[in-house]
Short mmCIF file of C-alpha atoms in Angstrom, two decimals:
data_model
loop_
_atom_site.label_atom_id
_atom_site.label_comp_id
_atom_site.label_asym_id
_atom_site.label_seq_id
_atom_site.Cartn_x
_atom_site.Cartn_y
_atom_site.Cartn_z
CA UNK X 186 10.71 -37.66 -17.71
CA UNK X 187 9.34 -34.24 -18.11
CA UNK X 188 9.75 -31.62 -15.14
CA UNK X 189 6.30 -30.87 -13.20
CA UNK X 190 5.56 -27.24 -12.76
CA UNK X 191 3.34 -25.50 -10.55
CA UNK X 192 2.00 -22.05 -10.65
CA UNK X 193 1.33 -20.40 -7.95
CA UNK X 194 -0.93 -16.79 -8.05
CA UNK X 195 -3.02 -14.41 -6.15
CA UNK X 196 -3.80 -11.21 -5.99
CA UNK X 197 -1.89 -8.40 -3.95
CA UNK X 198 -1.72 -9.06 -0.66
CA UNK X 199 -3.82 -12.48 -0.60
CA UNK X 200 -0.84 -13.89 1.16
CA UNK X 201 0.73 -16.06 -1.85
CA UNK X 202 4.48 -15.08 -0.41
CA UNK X 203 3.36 -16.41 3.05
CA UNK X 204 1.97 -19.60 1.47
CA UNK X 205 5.37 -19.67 -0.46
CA UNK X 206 7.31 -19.32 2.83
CA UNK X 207 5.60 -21.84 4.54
CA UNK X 208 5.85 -24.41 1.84
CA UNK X 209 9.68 -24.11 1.59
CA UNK X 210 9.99 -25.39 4.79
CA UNK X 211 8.65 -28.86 4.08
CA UNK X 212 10.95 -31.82 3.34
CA UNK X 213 8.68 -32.58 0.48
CA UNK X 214 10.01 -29.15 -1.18
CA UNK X 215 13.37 -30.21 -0.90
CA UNK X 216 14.33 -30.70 -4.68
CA UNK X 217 12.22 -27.68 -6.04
CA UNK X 218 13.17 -24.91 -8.38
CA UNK X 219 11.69 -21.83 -7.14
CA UNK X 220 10.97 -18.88 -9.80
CA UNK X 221 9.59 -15.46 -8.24
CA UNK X 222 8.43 -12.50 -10.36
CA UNK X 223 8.47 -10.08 -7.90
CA UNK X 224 6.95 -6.07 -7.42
CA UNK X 225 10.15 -5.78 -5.38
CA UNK X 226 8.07 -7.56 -2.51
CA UNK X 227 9.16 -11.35 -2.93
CA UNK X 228 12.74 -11.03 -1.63
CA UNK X 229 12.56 -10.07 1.69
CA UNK X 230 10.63 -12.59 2.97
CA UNK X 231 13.13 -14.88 2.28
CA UNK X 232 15.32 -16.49 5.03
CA UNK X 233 18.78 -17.39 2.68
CA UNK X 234 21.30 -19.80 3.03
CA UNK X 235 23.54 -19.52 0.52
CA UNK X 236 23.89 -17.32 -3.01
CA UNK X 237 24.40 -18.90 -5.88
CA UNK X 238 25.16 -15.86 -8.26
CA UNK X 239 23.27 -12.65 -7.96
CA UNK X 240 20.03 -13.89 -8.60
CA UNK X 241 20.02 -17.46 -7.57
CA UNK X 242 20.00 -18.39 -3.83
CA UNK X 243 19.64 -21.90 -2.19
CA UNK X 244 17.20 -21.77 0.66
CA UNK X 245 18.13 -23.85 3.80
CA UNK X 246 15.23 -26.33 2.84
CA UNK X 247 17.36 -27.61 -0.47
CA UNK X 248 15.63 -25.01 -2.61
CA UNK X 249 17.24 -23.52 -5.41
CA UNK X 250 15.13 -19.84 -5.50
CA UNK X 251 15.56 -17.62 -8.68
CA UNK X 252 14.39 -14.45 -9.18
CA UNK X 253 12.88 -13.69 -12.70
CA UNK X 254 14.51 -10.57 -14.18
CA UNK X 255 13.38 -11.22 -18.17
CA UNK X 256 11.38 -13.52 -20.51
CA UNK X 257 10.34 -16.64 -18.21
CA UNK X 258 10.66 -19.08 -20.94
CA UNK X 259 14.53 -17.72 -21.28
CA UNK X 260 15.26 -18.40 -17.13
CA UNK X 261 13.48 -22.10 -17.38
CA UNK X 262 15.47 -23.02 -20.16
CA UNK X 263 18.89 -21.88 -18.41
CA UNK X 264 17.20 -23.18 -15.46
CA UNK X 265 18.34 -26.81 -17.54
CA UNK X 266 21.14 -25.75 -18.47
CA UNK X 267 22.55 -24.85 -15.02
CA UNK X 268 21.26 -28.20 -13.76
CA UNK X 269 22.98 -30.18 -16.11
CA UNK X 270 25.74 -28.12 -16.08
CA UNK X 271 25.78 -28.72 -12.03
CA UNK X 272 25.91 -25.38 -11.47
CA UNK X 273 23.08 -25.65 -9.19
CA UNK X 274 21.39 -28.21 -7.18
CA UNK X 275 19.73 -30.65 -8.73
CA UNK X 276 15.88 -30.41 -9.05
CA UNK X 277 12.49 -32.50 -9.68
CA UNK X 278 10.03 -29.51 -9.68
CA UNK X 279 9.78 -26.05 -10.44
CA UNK X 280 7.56 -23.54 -8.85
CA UNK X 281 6.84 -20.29 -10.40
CA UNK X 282 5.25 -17.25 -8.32
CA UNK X 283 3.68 -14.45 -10.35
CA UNK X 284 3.08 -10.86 -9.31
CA UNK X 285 -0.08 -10.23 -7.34
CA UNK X 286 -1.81 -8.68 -10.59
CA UNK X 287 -0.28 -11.17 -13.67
CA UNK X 288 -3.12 -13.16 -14.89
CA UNK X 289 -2.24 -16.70 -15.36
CA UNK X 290 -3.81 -17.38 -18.84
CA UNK X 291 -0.69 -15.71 -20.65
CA UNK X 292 1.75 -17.61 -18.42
CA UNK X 293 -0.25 -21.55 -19.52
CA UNK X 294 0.37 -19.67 -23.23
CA UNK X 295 3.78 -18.90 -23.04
CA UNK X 296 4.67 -22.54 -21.30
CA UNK X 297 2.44 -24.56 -24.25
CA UNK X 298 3.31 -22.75 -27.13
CA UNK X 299 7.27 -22.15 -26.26
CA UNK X 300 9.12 -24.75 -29.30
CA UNK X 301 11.17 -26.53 -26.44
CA UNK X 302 9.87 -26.11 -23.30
CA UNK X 303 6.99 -28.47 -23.79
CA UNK X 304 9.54 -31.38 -24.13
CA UNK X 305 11.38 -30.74 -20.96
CA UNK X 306 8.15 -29.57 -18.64
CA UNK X 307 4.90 -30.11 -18.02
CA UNK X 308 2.61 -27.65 -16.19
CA UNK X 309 0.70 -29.82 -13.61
CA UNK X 310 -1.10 -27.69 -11.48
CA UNK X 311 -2.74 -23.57 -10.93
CA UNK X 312 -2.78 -22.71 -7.06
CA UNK X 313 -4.90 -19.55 -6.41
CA UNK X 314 -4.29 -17.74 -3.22
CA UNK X 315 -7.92 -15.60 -2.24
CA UNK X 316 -7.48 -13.71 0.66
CA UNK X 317 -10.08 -14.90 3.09
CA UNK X 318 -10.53 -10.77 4.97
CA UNK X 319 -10.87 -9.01 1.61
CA UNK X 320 -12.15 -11.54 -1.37
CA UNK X 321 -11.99 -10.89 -4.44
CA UNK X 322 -10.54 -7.75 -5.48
CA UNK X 323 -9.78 -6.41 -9.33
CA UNK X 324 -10.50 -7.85 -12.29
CA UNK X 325 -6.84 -10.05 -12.13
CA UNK X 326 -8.01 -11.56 -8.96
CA UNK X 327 -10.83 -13.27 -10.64
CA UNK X 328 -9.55 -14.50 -13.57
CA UNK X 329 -6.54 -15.94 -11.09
CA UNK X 330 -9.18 -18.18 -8.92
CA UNK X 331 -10.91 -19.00 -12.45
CA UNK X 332 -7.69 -20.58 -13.84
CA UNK X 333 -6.65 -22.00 -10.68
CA UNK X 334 -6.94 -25.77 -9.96
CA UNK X 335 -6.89 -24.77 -6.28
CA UNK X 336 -7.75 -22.32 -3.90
CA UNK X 337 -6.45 -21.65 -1.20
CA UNK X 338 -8.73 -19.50 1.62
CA UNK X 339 -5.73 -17.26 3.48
CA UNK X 340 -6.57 -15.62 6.95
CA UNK X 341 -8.95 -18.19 7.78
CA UNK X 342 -8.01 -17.67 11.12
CA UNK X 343 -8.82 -14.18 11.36
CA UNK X 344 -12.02 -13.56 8.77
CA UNK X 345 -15.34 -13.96 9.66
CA UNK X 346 -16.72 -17.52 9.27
CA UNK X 347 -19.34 -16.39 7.36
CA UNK X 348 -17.45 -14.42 5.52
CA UNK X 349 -15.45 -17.66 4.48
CA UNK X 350 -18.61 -19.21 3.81
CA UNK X 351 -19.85 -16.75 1.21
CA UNK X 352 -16.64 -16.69 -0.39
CA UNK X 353 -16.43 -20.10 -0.86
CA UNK X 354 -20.05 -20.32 -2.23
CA UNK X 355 -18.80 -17.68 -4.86
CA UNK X 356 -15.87 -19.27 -5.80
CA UNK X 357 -17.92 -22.52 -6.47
CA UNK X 358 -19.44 -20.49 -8.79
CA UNK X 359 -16.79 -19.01 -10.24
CA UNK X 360 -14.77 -22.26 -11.16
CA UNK X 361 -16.79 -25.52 -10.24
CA UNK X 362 -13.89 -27.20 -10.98
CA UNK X 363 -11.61 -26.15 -8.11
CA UNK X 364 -11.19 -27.17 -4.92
CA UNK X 365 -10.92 -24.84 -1.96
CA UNK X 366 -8.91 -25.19 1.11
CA UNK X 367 -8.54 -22.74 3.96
CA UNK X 368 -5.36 -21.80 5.38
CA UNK X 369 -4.02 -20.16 8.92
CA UNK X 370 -0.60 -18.24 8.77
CA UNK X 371 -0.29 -19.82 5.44
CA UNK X 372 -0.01 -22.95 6.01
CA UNK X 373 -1.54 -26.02 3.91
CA UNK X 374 -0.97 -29.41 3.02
CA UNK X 375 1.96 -29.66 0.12
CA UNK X 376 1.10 -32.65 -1.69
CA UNK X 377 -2.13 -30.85 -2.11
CA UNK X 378 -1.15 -28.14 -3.55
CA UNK X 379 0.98 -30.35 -5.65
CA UNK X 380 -1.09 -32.68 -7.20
CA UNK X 381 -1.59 -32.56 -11.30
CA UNK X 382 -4.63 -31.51 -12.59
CA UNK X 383 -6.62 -33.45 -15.04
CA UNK X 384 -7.99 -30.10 -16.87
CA UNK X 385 -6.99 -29.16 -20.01
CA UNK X 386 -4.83 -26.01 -19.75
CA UNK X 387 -5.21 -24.86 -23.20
CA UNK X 388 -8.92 -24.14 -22.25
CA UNK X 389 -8.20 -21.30 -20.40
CA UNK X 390 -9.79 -17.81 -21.68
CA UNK X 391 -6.85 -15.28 -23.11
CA UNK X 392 -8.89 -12.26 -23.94
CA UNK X 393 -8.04 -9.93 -20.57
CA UNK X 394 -10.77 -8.19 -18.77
CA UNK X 395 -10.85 -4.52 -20.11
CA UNK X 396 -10.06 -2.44 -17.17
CA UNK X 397 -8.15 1.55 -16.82
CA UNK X 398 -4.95 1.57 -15.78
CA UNK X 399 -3.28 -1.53 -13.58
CA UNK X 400 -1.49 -0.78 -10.34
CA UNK X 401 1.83 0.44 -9.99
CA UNK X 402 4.88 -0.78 -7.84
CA UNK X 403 6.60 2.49 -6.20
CA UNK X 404 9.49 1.31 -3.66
CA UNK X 405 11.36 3.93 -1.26
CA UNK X 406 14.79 3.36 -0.11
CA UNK X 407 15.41 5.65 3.30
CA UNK X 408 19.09 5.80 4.71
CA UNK X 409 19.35 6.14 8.69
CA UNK X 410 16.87 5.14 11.40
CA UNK X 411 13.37 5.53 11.35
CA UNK X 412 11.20 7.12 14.09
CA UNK X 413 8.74 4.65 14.74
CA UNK X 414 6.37 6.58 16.56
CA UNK X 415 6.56 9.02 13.74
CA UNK X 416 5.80 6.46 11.16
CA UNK X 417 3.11 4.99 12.71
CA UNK X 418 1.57 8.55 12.51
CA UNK X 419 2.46 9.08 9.22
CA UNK X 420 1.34 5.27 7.74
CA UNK X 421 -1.83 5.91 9.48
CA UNK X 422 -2.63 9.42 8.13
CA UNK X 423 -1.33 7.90 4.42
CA UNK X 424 -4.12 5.07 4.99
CA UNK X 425 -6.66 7.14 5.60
CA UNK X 426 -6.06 9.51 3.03
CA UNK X 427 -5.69 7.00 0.29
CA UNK X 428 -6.30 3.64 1.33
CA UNK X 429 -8.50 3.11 -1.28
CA UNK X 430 -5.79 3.90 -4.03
CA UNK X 431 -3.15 2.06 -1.89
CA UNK X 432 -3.34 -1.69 -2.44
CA UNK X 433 -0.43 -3.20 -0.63
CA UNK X 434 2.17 -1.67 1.43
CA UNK X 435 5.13 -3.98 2.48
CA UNK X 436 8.80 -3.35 3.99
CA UNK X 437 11.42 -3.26 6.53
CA UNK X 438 12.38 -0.33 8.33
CA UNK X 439 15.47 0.67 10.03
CA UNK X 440 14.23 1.18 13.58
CA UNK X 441 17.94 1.31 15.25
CA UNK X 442 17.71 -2.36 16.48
CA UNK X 443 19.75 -4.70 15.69
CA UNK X 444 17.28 -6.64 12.81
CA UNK X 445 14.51 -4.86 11.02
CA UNK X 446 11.13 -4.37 11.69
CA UNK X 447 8.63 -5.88 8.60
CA UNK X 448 6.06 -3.79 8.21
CA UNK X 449 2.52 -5.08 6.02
CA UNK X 450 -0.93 -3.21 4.58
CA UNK X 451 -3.37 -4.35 2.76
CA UNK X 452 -5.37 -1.40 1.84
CA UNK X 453 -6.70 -0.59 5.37
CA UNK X 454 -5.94 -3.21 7.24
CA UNK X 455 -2.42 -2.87 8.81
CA UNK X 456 -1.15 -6.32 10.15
CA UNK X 457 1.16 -6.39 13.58
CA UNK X 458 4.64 -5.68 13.25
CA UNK X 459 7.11 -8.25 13.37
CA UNK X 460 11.03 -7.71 14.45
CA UNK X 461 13.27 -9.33 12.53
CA UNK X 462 16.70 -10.53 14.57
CA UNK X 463 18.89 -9.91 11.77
CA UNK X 464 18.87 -8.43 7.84
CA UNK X 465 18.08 -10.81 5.17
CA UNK X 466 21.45 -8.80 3.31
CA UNK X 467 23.95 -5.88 3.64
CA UNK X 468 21.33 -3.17 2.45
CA UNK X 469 20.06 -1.86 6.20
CA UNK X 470 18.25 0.79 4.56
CA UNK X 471 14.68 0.86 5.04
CA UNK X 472 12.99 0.06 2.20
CA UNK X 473 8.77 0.43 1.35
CA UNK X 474 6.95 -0.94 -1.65
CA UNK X 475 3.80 0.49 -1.85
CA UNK X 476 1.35 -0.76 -4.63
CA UNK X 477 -1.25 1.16 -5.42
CA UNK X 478 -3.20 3.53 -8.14
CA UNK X 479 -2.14 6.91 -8.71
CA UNK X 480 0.66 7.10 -6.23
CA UNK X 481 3.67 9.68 -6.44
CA UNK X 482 6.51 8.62 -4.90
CA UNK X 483 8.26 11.69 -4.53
CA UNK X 484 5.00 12.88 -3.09
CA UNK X 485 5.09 10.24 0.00
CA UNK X 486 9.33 10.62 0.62
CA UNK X 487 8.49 14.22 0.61
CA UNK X 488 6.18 13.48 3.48
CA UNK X 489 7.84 10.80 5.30
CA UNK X 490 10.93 12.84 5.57
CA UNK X 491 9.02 15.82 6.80
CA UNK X 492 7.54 13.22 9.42
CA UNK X 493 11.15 12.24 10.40
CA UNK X 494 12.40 15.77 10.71
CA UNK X 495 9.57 16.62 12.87
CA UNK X 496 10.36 14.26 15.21
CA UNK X 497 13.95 14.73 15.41
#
């Protein structure tokens, strides 16, 4: 019997990793392969219980969780191996996350076309995280909720009703064939989100959408404490400066307690804080991955630093 996968996708900051969180939790998930190809903003949302080897963990759900560091048809294939090899849990699905800008048409290729994966898996089903505040943003977010099978509606709880509305009436326009589901703190129905589609994968477009230049991942690694009052200053100066080149802002800061304190952006929008009780590993660094267009990095240490200094 061939091996169901499921892709999930959405675009940066559409709350995908949230969804992903939420989902590992369930019983239902319990014999899953997990497969995240991350901007350096997967892993630390991640609650582990156990390492495998140093990219394979097994989540306290039953999980196995692998990060993908190379070709994706090379980790499902040693994904079998390991299996059979019982070097890892056994599992019945596999779940792949993309990056917030991958489009998914070139993933369906790569799974079809590979000579031996086809005998082994089957890809059953396209999930589509749209993030209910901000819609659709960049040419990879629609072409994400046109291949999806689902669609899943995040912040329903805090967008505008009629904001949900409209998106959902332009979504049913966009792929007639999808449903749409709404979601609060990320949290929807599993065997929804797993059920196999009856559409023809191989019918997805392939030509990309002609666009400039694609975001970039920058991620800043800060050793001692951080001020918080002075970062708040300086996050909220950065925003307004360049929130419209800034996409997605996500991290944990050393704040001098004993756990971190996750820190989120989407462009403008800056979500509330949340303190962590303990570090997901030994790194207590702080650690920012900012997404964005046209970002230096050594431009915005430069300035955090001189933030930190200031208020030392």
């Amino acid at each position: 019997m061939k091996t169901p996968i499921v892709l999930l996708t959405g675009f940066l900051g559409s709350g995908k990793t949230t969804v992903l969180s939420r989902l590992l939790q369930r019983p239902e998930l319990g014999e899953t392969a997990v497969i995240v190809n991350e901007l350096g903003e997967v892993a630390i949302d991640h609650h582990l219980l156990r390492r495998v080897d140093e990219r394979t963990m097994v989540l306290s759900s039953g999980c196995v969780c692998c990060e993908l560091r190379g070709d994706l048809s090379d980790e499902l294939r040693d994904l079998l191996d390991r299996r059979d090899a019982g070097e890892i849990p056994s599992f019945r699905r596999v779940l792949i996350e993309t990056t917030g800008v991958a489009r998914p048409a070139p993933i369906v290729q790569t799974l079809l076309s590979d000579p031996l994966l086809p005998h082994h898996y089957s890809l059953d089903a396209i999930v589509a995280t749209v993030d209910g505040e901000h819609g659709l943003r960049g040419p990879e977010a629609f072409q994400q909720a046109a291949a999806a099978d689902t669609l899943v509606l995040t912040k329903s709880d805090l967008a505008d009703p009629r904001r949900l509305d409209a998106l959902e009436t332009e979504l049913a326009r966009l792929n007639p064939a999808a449903r749409t589901v709404r979601a609060s703190f990320g949290e929807v129905d599993a065997e929804l989100l797993l059920t196999g589609s009856d559409r023809d994968l191989r019918d997805l477009p392939t030509e990309p959408i002609e666009h400039t230049h694609g975001p970039t991942a920058l991620v800043l690694t800060l050793d001692g404490a951080i001020d918080w009052t002075s970062f708040g200053i300086w996050l909220t100066m950065l925003l307004h400066a360049r929130g419209q080149q800034i996409l997605r802002i996500k991290g944990l800061l050393d704040v001098g307690a004993e756990g971190p304190v996750l820190v989120s952006c989407v462009q403008h929008a800056v979500y509330p804080p949340v303190h962590l009780d303990s570090w997901p590993d030994e790194d207590r660094r702080s650690r920012l991955v900012l997404i964005g267009h046209d970002i230096d990095s050594r431009v915005l240490e430069t300035s955090l630093r001189a933030f930190g200094r200031a208020a030392a």
